[in-house]
mmCIF file with all atom_site columns, C-alpha atoms in Angstrom:
data_model
loop_
_atom_site.group_PDB
_atom_site.id
_atom_site.type_symbol
_atom_site.label_atom_id
_atom_site.label_alt_id
_atom_site.label_comp_id
_atom_site.label_asym_id
_atom_site.label_entity_id
_atom_site.label_seq_id
_atom_site.pdbx_PDB_ins_code
_atom_site.Cartn_x
_atom_site.Cartn_y
_atom_site.Cartn_z
_atom_site.occupancy
_atom_site.B_iso_or_equiv
_atom_site.pdbx_formal_charge
_atom_site.auth_seq_id
_atom_site.auth_comp_id
_atom_site.auth_asym_id
_atom_site.auth_atom_id
_atom_site.pdbx_PDB_model_num
ATOM 1   C CA . MET A 1 1   ? 90.624  90.879  108.785 1.00 0.00 ? 1   MET A CA 1
ATOM 2   C CA . PHE A 1 2   ? 90.650  91.090  104.992 1.00 0.00 ? 2   PHE A CA 1
ATOM 3   C CA . CYS A 1 3   ? 94.117  89.557  104.734 1.00 0.00 ? 3   CYS A CA 1
ATOM 4   C CA . ARG A 1 4   ? 92.959  86.689  106.906 1.00 0.00 ? 4   ARG A CA 1
ATOM 5   C CA . GLU A 1 5   ? 89.969  86.271  104.739 1.00 0.00 ? 5   GLU A CA 1
ATOM 6   C CA . GLN A 1 6   ? 92.051  86.412  101.563 1.00 0.00 ? 6   GLN A CA 1
ATOM 7   C CA . ALA A 1 7   ? 94.498  83.833  102.886 1.00 0.00 ? 7   ALA A CA 1
ATOM 8   C CA . ALA A 1 8   ? 91.720  81.550  104.142 1.00 0.00 ? 8   ALA A CA 1
ATOM 9   C CA . HIS A 1 9   ? 89.912  81.642  100.746 1.00 0.00 ? 9   HIS A CA 1
ATOM 10  C CA . PHE A 1 10  ? 93.139  80.794  98.840  1.00 0.00 ? 10  PHE A CA 1
ATOM 11  C CA . GLN A 1 11  ? 93.934  77.995  101.345 1.00 0.00 ? 11  GLN A CA 1
ATOM 12  C CA . ALA A 1 12  ? 90.489  76.516  100.725 1.00 0.00 ? 12  ALA A CA 1
ATOM 13  C CA . GLU A 1 13  ? 91.092  76.534  96.941  1.00 0.00 ? 13  GLU A CA 1
ATOM 14  C CA . LEU A 1 14  ? 94.686  75.393  96.950  1.00 0.00 ? 14  LEU A CA 1
ATOM 15  C CA . GLU A 1 15  ? 93.985  72.045  95.347  1.00 0.00 ? 15  GLU A CA 1
ATOM 16  C CA . ALA A 1 16  ? 92.219  73.761  92.423  1.00 0.00 ? 16  ALA A CA 1
ATOM 17  C CA . PHE A 1 17  ? 95.265  75.901  91.735  1.00 0.00 ? 17  PHE A CA 1
ATOM 18  C CA . ASP A 1 18  ? 97.548  72.860  92.093  1.00 0.00 ? 18  ASP A CA 1
ATOM 19  C CA . ALA A 1 19  ? 95.356  70.926  89.595  1.00 0.00 ? 19  ALA A CA 1
ATOM 20  C CA . LEU A 1 20  ? 95.830  73.829  87.192  1.00 0.00 ? 20  LEU A CA 1
ATOM 21  C CA . GLY A 1 21  ? 99.564  73.581  87.677  1.00 0.00 ? 21  GLY A CA 1
ATOM 22  C CA . VAL A 1 22  ? 99.787  77.035  89.387  1.00 0.00 ? 22  VAL A CA 1
ATOM 23  C CA . ARG A 1 23  ? 101.898 77.508  92.488  1.00 0.00 ? 23  ARG A CA 1
ATOM 24  C CA . VAL A 1 24  ? 100.369 79.952  95.021  1.00 0.00 ? 24  VAL A CA 1
ATOM 25  C CA . VAL A 1 25  ? 102.793 82.175  96.981  1.00 0.00 ? 25  VAL A CA 1
ATOM 26  C CA . ALA A 1 26  ? 101.699 84.870  99.414  1.00 0.00 ? 26  ALA A CA 1
ATOM 27  C CA . ILE A 1 27  ? 103.691 87.993  100.129 1.00 0.00 ? 27  ILE A CA 1
ATOM 28  C CA . GLY A 1 28  ? 102.827 90.221  103.108 1.00 0.00 ? 28  GLY A CA 1
ATOM 29  C CA . ASN A 1 29  ? 104.393 93.363  104.226 1.00 0.00 ? 29  ASN A CA 1
ATOM 30  C CA . GLY A 1 30  ? 105.310 92.756  107.816 1.00 0.00 ? 30  GLY A CA 1
ATOM 31  C CA . THR A 1 31  ? 108.364 91.121  109.218 1.00 0.00 ? 31  THR A CA 1
ATOM 32  C CA . ALA A 1 32  ? 109.301 87.487  108.854 1.00 0.00 ? 32  ALA A CA 1
ATOM 33  C CA . VAL A 1 33  ? 108.296 86.860  112.486 1.00 0.00 ? 33  VAL A CA 1
ATOM 34  C CA . MET A 1 34  ? 104.883 88.332  111.779 1.00 0.00 ? 34  MET A CA 1
ATOM 35  C CA . ALA A 1 35  ? 104.600 86.080  108.720 1.00 0.00 ? 35  ALA A CA 1
ATOM 36  C CA . ALA A 1 36  ? 105.577 82.992  110.730 1.00 0.00 ? 36  ALA A CA 1
ATOM 37  C CA . ASP A 1 37  ? 102.949 83.854  113.335 1.00 0.00 ? 37  ASP A CA 1
ATOM 38  C CA . PHE A 1 38  ? 100.354 84.335  110.647 1.00 0.00 ? 38  PHE A CA 1
ATOM 39  C CA . VAL A 1 39  ? 101.122 80.975  109.034 1.00 0.00 ? 39  VAL A CA 1
ATOM 40  C CA . GLU A 1 40  ? 100.947 79.144  112.358 1.00 0.00 ? 40  GLU A CA 1
ATOM 41  C CA . THR A 1 41  ? 97.856  80.852  113.678 1.00 0.00 ? 41  THR A CA 1
ATOM 42  C CA . PHE A 1 42  ? 95.780  80.373  110.559 1.00 0.00 ? 42  PHE A CA 1
ATOM 43  C CA . GLY A 1 43  ? 97.226  77.051  109.348 1.00 0.00 ? 43  GLY A CA 1
ATOM 44  C CA . ILE A 1 44  ? 98.422  78.308  106.021 1.00 0.00 ? 44  ILE A CA 1
ATOM 45  C CA . THR A 1 45  ? 100.151 75.594  103.969 1.00 0.00 ? 45  THR A CA 1
ATOM 46  C CA . PHE A 1 46  ? 101.301 77.597  100.929 1.00 0.00 ? 46  PHE A CA 1
ATOM 47  C CA . PRO A 1 47  ? 104.533 79.580  101.155 1.00 0.00 ? 47  PRO A CA 1
ATOM 48  C CA . VAL A 1 48  ? 104.242 82.977  102.791 1.00 0.00 ? 48  VAL A CA 1
ATOM 49  C CA . TYR A 1 49  ? 106.998 85.561  102.424 1.00 0.00 ? 49  TYR A CA 1
ATOM 50  C CA . SER A 1 50  ? 107.513 88.966  103.932 1.00 0.00 ? 50  SER A CA 1
ATOM 51  C CA . ASP A 1 51  ? 108.412 92.190  102.127 1.00 0.00 ? 51  ASP A CA 1
ATOM 52  C CA . PRO A 1 52  ? 108.826 94.957  104.770 1.00 0.00 ? 52  PRO A CA 1
ATOM 53  C CA . SER A 1 53  ? 110.277 97.330  102.250 1.00 0.00 ? 53  SER A CA 1
ATOM 54  C CA . ARG A 1 54  ? 107.181 96.738  100.002 1.00 0.00 ? 54  ARG A CA 1
ATOM 55  C CA . ALA A 1 55  ? 109.463 96.867  96.929  1.00 0.00 ? 55  ALA A CA 1
ATOM 56  C CA . ALA A 1 56  ? 107.782 93.782  95.513  1.00 0.00 ? 56  ALA A CA 1
ATOM 57  C CA . PHE A 1 57  ? 104.352 95.306  96.150  1.00 0.00 ? 57  PHE A CA 1
ATOM 58  C CA . ALA A 1 58  ? 105.424 98.367  94.187  1.00 0.00 ? 58  ALA A CA 1
ATOM 59  C CA . ALA A 1 59  ? 106.959 96.374  91.383  1.00 0.00 ? 59  ALA A CA 1
ATOM 60  C CA . ALA A 1 60  ? 103.783 94.412  91.077  1.00 0.00 ? 60  ALA A CA 1
ATOM 61  C CA . GLY A 1 61  ? 101.672 97.545  90.846  1.00 0.00 ? 61  GLY A CA 1
ATOM 62  C CA . MET A 1 62  ? 99.848  97.146  94.082  1.00 0.00 ? 62  MET A CA 1
ATOM 63  C CA . ARG A 1 63  ? 98.164  100.259 95.383  1.00 0.00 ? 63  ARG A CA 1
ATOM 64  C CA . THR A 1 64  ? 98.534  102.213 98.606  1.00 0.00 ? 64  THR A CA 1
ATOM 65  C CA . GLY A 1 65  ? 95.942  104.334 100.317 1.00 0.00 ? 65  GLY A CA 1
ATOM 66  C CA . LEU A 1 66  ? 93.310  104.289 102.941 1.00 0.00 ? 66  LEU A CA 1
ATOM 67  C CA . GLY A 1 67  ? 91.364  101.687 101.008 1.00 0.00 ? 67  GLY A CA 1
ATOM 68  C CA . LEU A 1 68  ? 87.999  102.793 102.244 1.00 0.00 ? 68  LEU A CA 1
ATOM 69  C CA . GLY A 1 69  ? 84.955  103.346 100.040 1.00 0.00 ? 69  GLY A CA 1
ATOM 70  C CA . LEU A 1 70  ? 81.186  102.888 99.895  1.00 0.00 ? 70  LEU A CA 1
ATOM 71  C CA . ALA A 1 71  ? 81.581  99.157  99.622  1.00 0.00 ? 71  ALA A CA 1
ATOM 72  C CA . SER A 1 72  ? 83.894  98.815  102.715 1.00 0.00 ? 72  SER A CA 1
ATOM 73  C CA . GLY A 1 73  ? 81.002  98.130  105.067 1.00 0.00 ? 73  GLY A CA 1
ATOM 74  C CA . LYS A 1 74  ? 79.781  95.339  102.799 1.00 0.00 ? 74  LYS A CA 1
ATOM 75  C CA . TYR A 1 75  ? 83.200  93.752  102.669 1.00 0.00 ? 75  TYR A CA 1
ATOM 76  C CA . ALA A 1 76  ? 83.584  93.958  106.413 1.00 0.00 ? 76  ALA A CA 1
ATOM 77  C CA . ARG A 1 77  ? 80.199  92.342  106.995 1.00 0.00 ? 77  ARG A CA 1
ATOM 78  C CA . ARG A 1 78  ? 81.155  89.552  104.558 1.00 0.00 ? 78  ARG A CA 1
ATOM 79  C CA . ALA A 1 79  ? 84.387  88.876  106.489 1.00 0.00 ? 79  ALA A CA 1
ATOM 80  C CA . MET A 1 80  ? 82.632  88.934  109.795 1.00 0.00 ? 80  MET A CA 1
ATOM 81  C CA . ARG A 1 81  ? 79.922  86.551  108.615 1.00 0.00 ? 81  ARG A CA 1
ATOM 82  C CA . GLY A 1 82  ? 82.814  84.201  107.840 1.00 0.00 ? 82  GLY A CA 1
ATOM 83  C CA . GLY A 1 83  ? 83.835  84.302  111.487 1.00 0.00 ? 83  GLY A CA 1
ATOM 84  C CA . LEU A 1 84  ? 86.680  86.800  111.031 1.00 0.00 ? 84  LEU A CA 1
ATOM 85  C CA . SER A 1 85  ? 87.479  89.857  113.074 1.00 0.00 ? 85  SER A CA 1
ATOM 86  C CA . GLN A 1 86  ? 90.070  92.635  112.755 1.00 0.00 ? 86  GLN A CA 1
ATOM 87  C CA . GLY A 1 87  ? 93.181  91.789  114.691 1.00 0.00 ? 87  GLY A CA 1
ATOM 88  C CA . ARG A 1 88  ? 96.164  93.954  115.519 1.00 0.00 ? 88  ARG A CA 1
ATOM 89  C CA . ILE A 1 89  ? 97.599  95.296  112.247 1.00 0.00 ? 89  ILE A CA 1
ATOM 90  C CA . GLN A 1 90  ? 100.984 93.847  111.619 1.00 0.00 ? 90  GLN A CA 1
ATOM 91  C CA . GLY A 1 91  ? 102.504 95.559  108.622 1.00 0.00 ? 91  GLY A CA 1
ATOM 92  C CA . ALA A 1 92  ? 101.822 98.760  106.628 1.00 0.00 ? 92  ALA A CA 1
ATOM 93  C CA . PRO A 1 93  ? 98.218  99.792  107.317 1.00 0.00 ? 93  PRO A CA 1
ATOM 94  C CA . PHE A 1 94  ? 97.740  101.614 103.989 1.00 0.00 ? 94  PHE A CA 1
ATOM 95  C CA . GLN A 1 95  ? 99.123  98.984  101.669 1.00 0.00 ? 95  GLN A CA 1
ATOM 96  C CA . GLN A 1 96  ? 96.510  97.326  99.531  1.00 0.00 ? 96  GLN A CA 1
ATOM 97  C CA . GLY A 1 97  ? 96.759  93.817  98.160  1.00 0.00 ? 97  GLY A CA 1
ATOM 98  C CA . GLY A 1 98  ? 96.064  91.982  94.941  1.00 0.00 ? 98  GLY A CA 1
ATOM 99  C CA . VAL A 1 99  ? 97.279  89.132  92.743  1.00 0.00 ? 99  VAL A CA 1
ATOM 100 C CA . LEU A 1 100 ? 99.866  88.781  90.063  1.00 0.00 ? 100 LEU A CA 1
ATOM 101 C CA . LEU A 1 101 ? 100.300 85.691  87.827  1.00 0.00 ? 101 LEU A CA 1
ATOM 102 C CA . VAL A 1 102 ? 103.642 85.088  86.145  1.00 0.00 ? 102 VAL A CA 1
ATOM 103 C CA . ASP A 1 103 ? 104.641 82.182  83.972  1.00 0.00 ? 103 ASP A CA 1
ATOM 104 C CA . GLY A 1 104 ? 107.574 79.931  84.608  1.00 0.00 ? 104 GLY A CA 1
ATOM 105 C CA . ASP A 1 105 ? 109.986 82.518  83.084  1.00 0.00 ? 105 ASP A CA 1
ATOM 106 C CA . GLY A 1 106 ? 108.707 85.462  85.094  1.00 0.00 ? 106 GLY A CA 1
ATOM 107 C CA . GLN A 1 107 ? 106.491 86.979  82.421  1.00 0.00 ? 107 GLN A CA 1
ATOM 108 C CA . ALA A 1 108 ? 103.542 88.795  83.856  1.00 0.00 ? 108 ALA A CA 1
ATOM 109 C CA . MET A 1 109 ? 100.306 87.135  82.599  1.00 0.00 ? 109 MET A CA 1
ATOM 110 C CA . PHE A 1 110 ? 97.616  88.742  84.773  1.00 0.00 ? 110 PHE A CA 1
ATOM 111 C CA . GLN A 1 111 ? 97.476  91.341  87.511  1.00 0.00 ? 111 GLN A CA 1
ATOM 112 C CA . HIS A 1 112 ? 94.684  92.662  89.763  1.00 0.00 ? 112 HIS A CA 1
ATOM 113 C CA . ALA A 1 113 ? 95.426  95.379  92.320  1.00 0.00 ? 113 ALA A CA 1
ATOM 114 C CA . ASP A 1 114 ? 92.740  95.888  94.956  1.00 0.00 ? 114 ASP A CA 1
ATOM 115 C CA . LYS A 1 115 ? 91.257  99.407  95.002  1.00 0.00 ? 115 LYS A CA 1
ATOM 116 C CA . LEU A 1 116 ? 89.658  99.003  98.358  1.00 0.00 ? 116 LEU A CA 1
ATOM 117 C CA . ALA A 1 117 ? 90.340  97.012  101.496 1.00 0.00 ? 117 ALA A CA 1
ATOM 118 C CA . GLY A 1 118 ? 88.418  93.756  101.154 1.00 0.00 ? 118 GLY A CA 1
ATOM 119 C CA . ALA A 1 119 ? 87.985  94.127  97.372  1.00 0.00 ? 119 ALA A CA 1
ATOM 120 C CA . HIS A 1 120 ? 90.253  91.231  96.566  1.00 0.00 ? 120 HIS A CA 1
ATOM 121 C CA . MET A 1 121 ? 89.358  88.773  93.896  1.00 0.00 ? 121 MET A CA 1
ATOM 122 C CA . ALA A 1 122 ? 87.847  85.555  95.119  1.00 0.00 ? 122 ALA A CA 1
ATOM 123 C CA . PRO A 1 123 ? 89.921  82.486  94.244  1.00 0.00 ? 123 PRO A CA 1
ATOM 124 C CA . SER A 1 124 ? 87.112  81.198  92.157  1.00 0.00 ? 124 SER A CA 1
ATOM 125 C CA . GLU A 1 125 ? 87.235  84.429  90.082  1.00 0.00 ? 125 GLU A CA 1
ATOM 126 C CA . VAL A 1 126 ? 91.034  84.202  89.817  1.00 0.00 ? 126 VAL A CA 1
ATOM 127 C CA . LEU A 1 127 ? 90.796  80.534  88.634  1.00 0.00 ? 127 LEU A CA 1
ATOM 128 C CA . GLU A 1 128 ? 88.163  81.477  86.082  1.00 0.00 ? 128 GLU A CA 1
ATOM 129 C CA . THR A 1 129 ? 90.351  84.299  84.733  1.00 0.00 ? 129 THR A CA 1
ATOM 130 C CA . ILE A 1 130 ? 93.713  82.643  84.682  1.00 0.00 ? 130 ILE A CA 1
ATOM 131 C CA . GLY A 1 131 ? 92.592  79.143  83.702  1.00 0.00 ? 131 GLY A CA 1
ATOM 132 C CA . PRO A 1 132 ? 92.554  79.845  79.949  1.00 0.00 ? 132 PRO A CA 1
ATOM 133 C CA . LEU A 1 133 ? 95.810  81.772  80.180  1.00 0.00 ? 133 LEU A CA 1
ATOM 134 C CA . VAL A 1 134 ? 97.624  78.921  81.892  1.00 0.00 ? 134 VAL A CA 1
ATOM 135 C CA . GLU A 1 135 ? 96.111  76.234  79.742  1.00 0.00 ? 135 GLU A CA 1
ATOM 136 C CA . ALA A 1 136 ? 97.295  78.111  76.617  1.00 0.00 ? 136 ALA A CA 1
ATOM 137 C CA . LEU A 1 137 ? 100.894 77.949  77.800  1.00 0.00 ? 137 LEU A CA 1
ATOM 138 C CA . MET B 2 1   ? 103.066 116.470 83.903  1.00 0.00 ? 1   MET B CA 1
ATOM 139 C CA . ALA B 2 2   ? 106.052 115.964 81.669  1.00 0.00 ? 2   ALA B CA 1
ATOM 140 C CA . PRO B 2 3   ? 106.137 112.790 79.493  1.00 0.00 ? 3   PRO B CA 1
ATOM 141 C CA . PRO B 2 4   ? 108.870 110.294 80.165  1.00 0.00 ? 4   PRO B CA 1
ATOM 142 C CA . GLU B 2 5   ? 112.028 110.909 78.325  1.00 0.00 ? 5   GLU B CA 1
ATOM 143 C CA . LYS B 2 6   ? 112.695 107.234 78.128  1.00 0.00 ? 6   LYS B CA 1
ATOM 144 C CA . SER B 2 7   ? 110.374 104.313 77.747  1.00 0.00 ? 7   SER B CA 1
ATOM 145 C CA . LEU B 2 8   ? 110.295 100.656 78.102  1.00 0.00 ? 8   LEU B CA 1
ATOM 146 C CA . GLU B 2 9   ? 110.268 98.391  75.089  1.00 0.00 ? 9   GLU B CA 1
ATOM 147 C CA . VAL B 2 10  ? 107.603 96.043  76.172  1.00 0.00 ? 10  VAL B CA 1
ATOM 148 C CA . PRO B 2 11  ? 106.228 93.257  74.030  1.00 0.00 ? 11  PRO B CA 1
ATOM 149 C CA . LEU B 2 12  ? 103.274 91.493  75.516  1.00 0.00 ? 12  LEU B CA 1
ATOM 150 C CA . PRO B 2 13  ? 103.314 89.883  77.953  1.00 0.00 ? 13  PRO B CA 1
ATOM 151 C CA . ILE B 2 14  ? 105.469 92.313  79.821  1.00 0.00 ? 14  ILE B CA 1
ATOM 152 C CA . PRO B 2 15  ? 108.871 90.923  80.761  1.00 0.00 ? 15  PRO B CA 1
ATOM 153 C CA . LEU B 2 16  ? 109.688 91.740  84.319  1.00 0.00 ? 16  LEU B CA 1
ATOM 154 C CA . GLU B 2 17  ? 113.378 91.787  83.426  1.00 0.00 ? 17  GLU B CA 1
ATOM 155 C CA . CYS B 2 18  ? 113.121 94.560  80.765  1.00 0.00 ? 18  CYS B CA 1
ATOM 156 C CA . GLY B 2 19  ? 115.148 97.705  80.933  1.00 0.00 ? 19  GLY B CA 1
ATOM 157 C CA . PHE B 2 20  ? 115.005 101.262 79.517  1.00 0.00 ? 20  PHE B CA 1
ATOM 158 C CA . THR B 2 21  ? 115.653 102.019 75.908  1.00 0.00 ? 21  THR B CA 1
ATOM 159 C CA . HIS B 2 22  ? 114.928 104.874 73.525  1.00 0.00 ? 22  HIS B CA 1
ATOM 160 C CA . VAL B 2 23  ? 111.971 104.234 71.226  1.00 0.00 ? 23  VAL B CA 1
ATOM 161 C CA . GLY B 2 24  ? 109.766 106.354 68.926  1.00 0.00 ? 24  GLY B CA 1
ATOM 162 C CA . PRO B 2 25  ? 106.683 108.259 70.019  1.00 0.00 ? 25  PRO B CA 1
ATOM 163 C CA . THR B 2 26  ? 104.168 105.657 68.815  1.00 0.00 ? 26  THR B CA 1
ATOM 164 C CA . GLN B 2 27  ? 105.901 102.866 70.603  1.00 0.00 ? 27  GLN B CA 1
ATOM 165 C CA . ARG B 2 28  ? 106.289 105.098 73.646  1.00 0.00 ? 28  ARG B CA 1
ATOM 166 C CA . ARG B 2 29  ? 102.556 105.785 73.786  1.00 0.00 ? 29  ARG B CA 1
ATOM 167 C CA . ALA B 2 30  ? 101.773 102.066 73.374  1.00 0.00 ? 30  ALA B CA 1
ATOM 168 C CA . ASP B 2 31  ? 104.258 101.138 76.058  1.00 0.00 ? 31  ASP B CA 1
ATOM 169 C CA . ARG B 2 32  ? 102.760 103.746 78.424  1.00 0.00 ? 32  ARG B CA 1
ATOM 170 C CA . ALA B 2 33  ? 99.246  102.432 77.767  1.00 0.00 ? 33  ALA B CA 1
ATOM 171 C CA . VAL B 2 34  ? 100.369 98.971  78.559  1.00 0.00 ? 34  VAL B CA 1
ATOM 172 C CA . ARG B 2 35  ? 102.129 100.022 81.738  1.00 0.00 ? 35  ARG B CA 1
ATOM 173 C CA . ASN B 2 36  ? 99.234  102.040 82.851  1.00 0.00 ? 36  ASN B CA 1
ATOM 174 C CA . ALA B 2 37  ? 96.856  99.143  82.199  1.00 0.00 ? 37  ALA B CA 1
ATOM 175 C CA . LEU B 2 38  ? 98.826  96.800  84.253  1.00 0.00 ? 38  LEU B CA 1
ATOM 176 C CA . GLY B 2 39  ? 100.057 99.342  86.829  1.00 0.00 ? 39  GLY B CA 1
ATOM 177 C CA . LEU B 2 40  ? 103.536 97.995  86.384  1.00 0.00 ? 40  LEU B CA 1
ATOM 178 C CA . LEU B 2 41  ? 107.070 99.206  86.131  1.00 0.00 ? 41  LEU B CA 1
ATOM 179 C CA . THR B 2 42  ? 107.067 102.985 86.391  1.00 0.00 ? 42  THR B CA 1
ATOM 180 C CA . ARG B 2 43  ? 105.687 105.662 88.643  1.00 0.00 ? 43  ARG B CA 1
ATOM 181 C CA . HIS B 2 44  ? 105.924 109.402 88.481  1.00 0.00 ? 44  HIS B CA 1
ATOM 182 C CA . THR B 2 45  ? 108.252 110.764 91.116  1.00 0.00 ? 45  THR B CA 1
ATOM 183 C CA . THR B 2 46  ? 107.140 113.622 93.380  1.00 0.00 ? 46  THR B CA 1
ATOM 184 C CA . ARG B 2 47  ? 110.499 115.424 93.087  1.00 0.00 ? 47  ARG B CA 1
ATOM 185 C CA . GLY B 2 48  ? 109.869 116.793 89.622  1.00 0.00 ? 48  GLY B CA 1
ATOM 186 C CA . ARG B 2 49  ? 112.588 114.730 88.059  1.00 0.00 ? 49  ARG B CA 1
ATOM 187 C CA . GLY B 2 50  ? 110.357 112.971 85.612  1.00 0.00 ? 50  GLY B CA 1
ATOM 188 C CA . TRP B 2 51  ? 109.612 109.352 85.300  1.00 0.00 ? 51  TRP B CA 1
ATOM 189 C CA . THR B 2 52  ? 111.737 106.779 86.998  1.00 0.00 ? 52  THR B CA 1
ATOM 190 C CA . ALA B 2 53  ? 112.181 103.034 86.659  1.00 0.00 ? 53  ALA B CA 1
ATOM 191 C CA . MET B 2 54  ? 111.053 100.954 89.580  1.00 0.00 ? 54  MET B CA 1
ATOM 192 C CA . THR B 2 55  ? 112.943 97.886  90.704  1.00 0.00 ? 55  THR B CA 1
ATOM 193 C CA . PRO B 2 56  ? 111.713 94.975  88.625  1.00 0.00 ? 56  PRO B CA 1
ATOM 194 C CA . LEU B 2 57  ? 109.887 92.405  90.610  1.00 0.00 ? 57  LEU B CA 1
ATOM 195 C CA . SER B 2 58  ? 112.459 89.753  89.727  1.00 0.00 ? 58  SER B CA 1
ATOM 196 C CA . ASP B 2 59  ? 115.178 91.868  91.472  1.00 0.00 ? 59  ASP B CA 1
ATOM 197 C CA . THR B 2 60  ? 113.288 92.443  94.718  1.00 0.00 ? 60  THR B CA 1
ATOM 198 C CA . GLU B 2 61  ? 113.973 90.328  97.724  1.00 0.00 ? 61  GLU B CA 1
ATOM 199 C CA . VAL B 2 62  ? 111.589 88.980  100.274 1.00 0.00 ? 62  VAL B CA 1
ATOM 200 C CA . PHE B 2 63  ? 111.995 87.136  103.601 1.00 0.00 ? 63  PHE B CA 1
ATOM 201 C CA . ALA B 2 64  ? 111.006 83.576  104.229 1.00 0.00 ? 64  ALA B CA 1
ATOM 202 C CA . ILE B 2 65  ? 109.334 82.851  107.562 1.00 0.00 ? 65  ILE B CA 1
ATOM 203 C CA . ASP B 2 66  ? 112.673 81.580  108.889 1.00 0.00 ? 66  ASP B CA 1
ATOM 204 C CA . GLY B 2 67  ? 114.242 84.959  108.108 1.00 0.00 ? 67  GLY B CA 1
ATOM 205 C CA . ALA B 2 68  ? 116.214 83.814  105.048 1.00 0.00 ? 68  ALA B CA 1
ATOM 206 C CA . THR B 2 69  ? 116.374 86.357  102.179 1.00 0.00 ? 69  THR B CA 1
ATOM 207 C CA . VAL B 2 70  ? 114.842 85.045  98.949  1.00 0.00 ? 70  VAL B CA 1
ATOM 208 C CA . PRO B 2 71  ? 115.086 86.801  95.494  1.00 0.00 ? 71  PRO B CA 1
ATOM 209 C CA . VAL B 2 72  ? 111.589 86.855  93.989  1.00 0.00 ? 72  VAL B CA 1
ATOM 210 C CA . ARG B 2 73  ? 112.925 85.459  90.689  1.00 0.00 ? 73  ARG B CA 1
ATOM 211 C CA . THR B 2 74  ? 113.594 82.125  92.439  1.00 0.00 ? 74  THR B CA 1
ATOM 212 C CA . LEU B 2 75  ? 109.914 81.769  93.309  1.00 0.00 ? 75  LEU B CA 1
ATOM 213 C CA . TRP B 2 76  ? 108.670 81.106  89.790  1.00 0.00 ? 76  TRP B CA 1
ATOM 214 C CA . SER B 2 77  ? 111.183 78.547  88.681  1.00 0.00 ? 77  SER B CA 1
ATOM 215 C CA . GLY B 2 78  ? 109.642 76.817  85.666  1.00 0.00 ? 78  GLY B CA 1
ATOM 216 C CA . ARG B 2 79  ? 106.060 76.918  86.863  1.00 0.00 ? 79  ARG B CA 1
ATOM 217 C CA . PRO B 2 80  ? 103.254 79.405  86.665  1.00 0.00 ? 80  PRO B CA 1
ATOM 218 C CA . THR B 2 81  ? 103.099 81.188  89.971  1.00 0.00 ? 81  THR B CA 1
ATOM 219 C CA . LEU B 2 82  ? 100.240 83.266  91.481  1.00 0.00 ? 82  LEU B CA 1
ATOM 220 C CA . PHE B 2 83  ? 101.532 85.852  93.903  1.00 0.00 ? 83  PHE B CA 1
ATOM 221 C CA . VAL B 2 84  ? 98.897  86.844  96.395  1.00 0.00 ? 84  VAL B CA 1
ATOM 222 C CA . PHE B 2 85  ? 99.799  90.119  97.984  1.00 0.00 ? 85  PHE B CA 1
ATOM 223 C CA . LEU B 2 86  ? 98.358  90.420  101.457 1.00 0.00 ? 86  LEU B CA 1
ATOM 224 C CA . ARG B 2 87  ? 97.427  93.862  102.848 1.00 0.00 ? 87  ARG B CA 1
ATOM 225 C CA . HIS B 2 88  ? 99.027  93.059  106.205 1.00 0.00 ? 88  HIS B CA 1
ATOM 226 C CA . TYR B 2 89  ? 98.839  90.298  108.802 1.00 0.00 ? 89  TYR B CA 1
ATOM 227 C CA . GLY B 2 90  ? 96.086  91.853  110.953 1.00 0.00 ? 90  GLY B CA 1
#
């Protein structure tokens, strides 16, 4: 359910990223068919790609692991309060997510790798962090 | 844990296209600190063969929802791009 929550949050803030001049691209780790179903089901309008080999995840420094910790219950309750529930997992269950900002030439500018499932940065936090970096370009 | 025999020469911000090169110990420590801080580029192997380079992000390929293969380097053409890595689609 956390991937749904993450995608929904970024979808809601898409205009703010656009205003900053930042393109948002999501990469999941299932198959292209799973990604297409995800996009259609949840009305995602930004580009979603699939990386079944998870090579891009590794190159971007994303973590793997169970992703459970003391805060997991809190994150789950937050997602459920938002009307989300855990669906059938489509992809690698132990892959964790995160964000990576690159400039127009592919230089890494900011990276955050989630330590726990559900510990993703809120889009507002991301905007606050990357705003000065992008404006300085 | 044996230190890496080779290191990346990585000015900030880290270029995702960079390759291996021999550098001195001070630069090597600095490079390692940067890599560790960002969690990028290298990971220790479990086969006891020392450090190994990972495929740069720019060289990886992903699939579009129509099944077409897309090199990641084409996704940031001339514009800052935020990659959101999703855990899975569940």
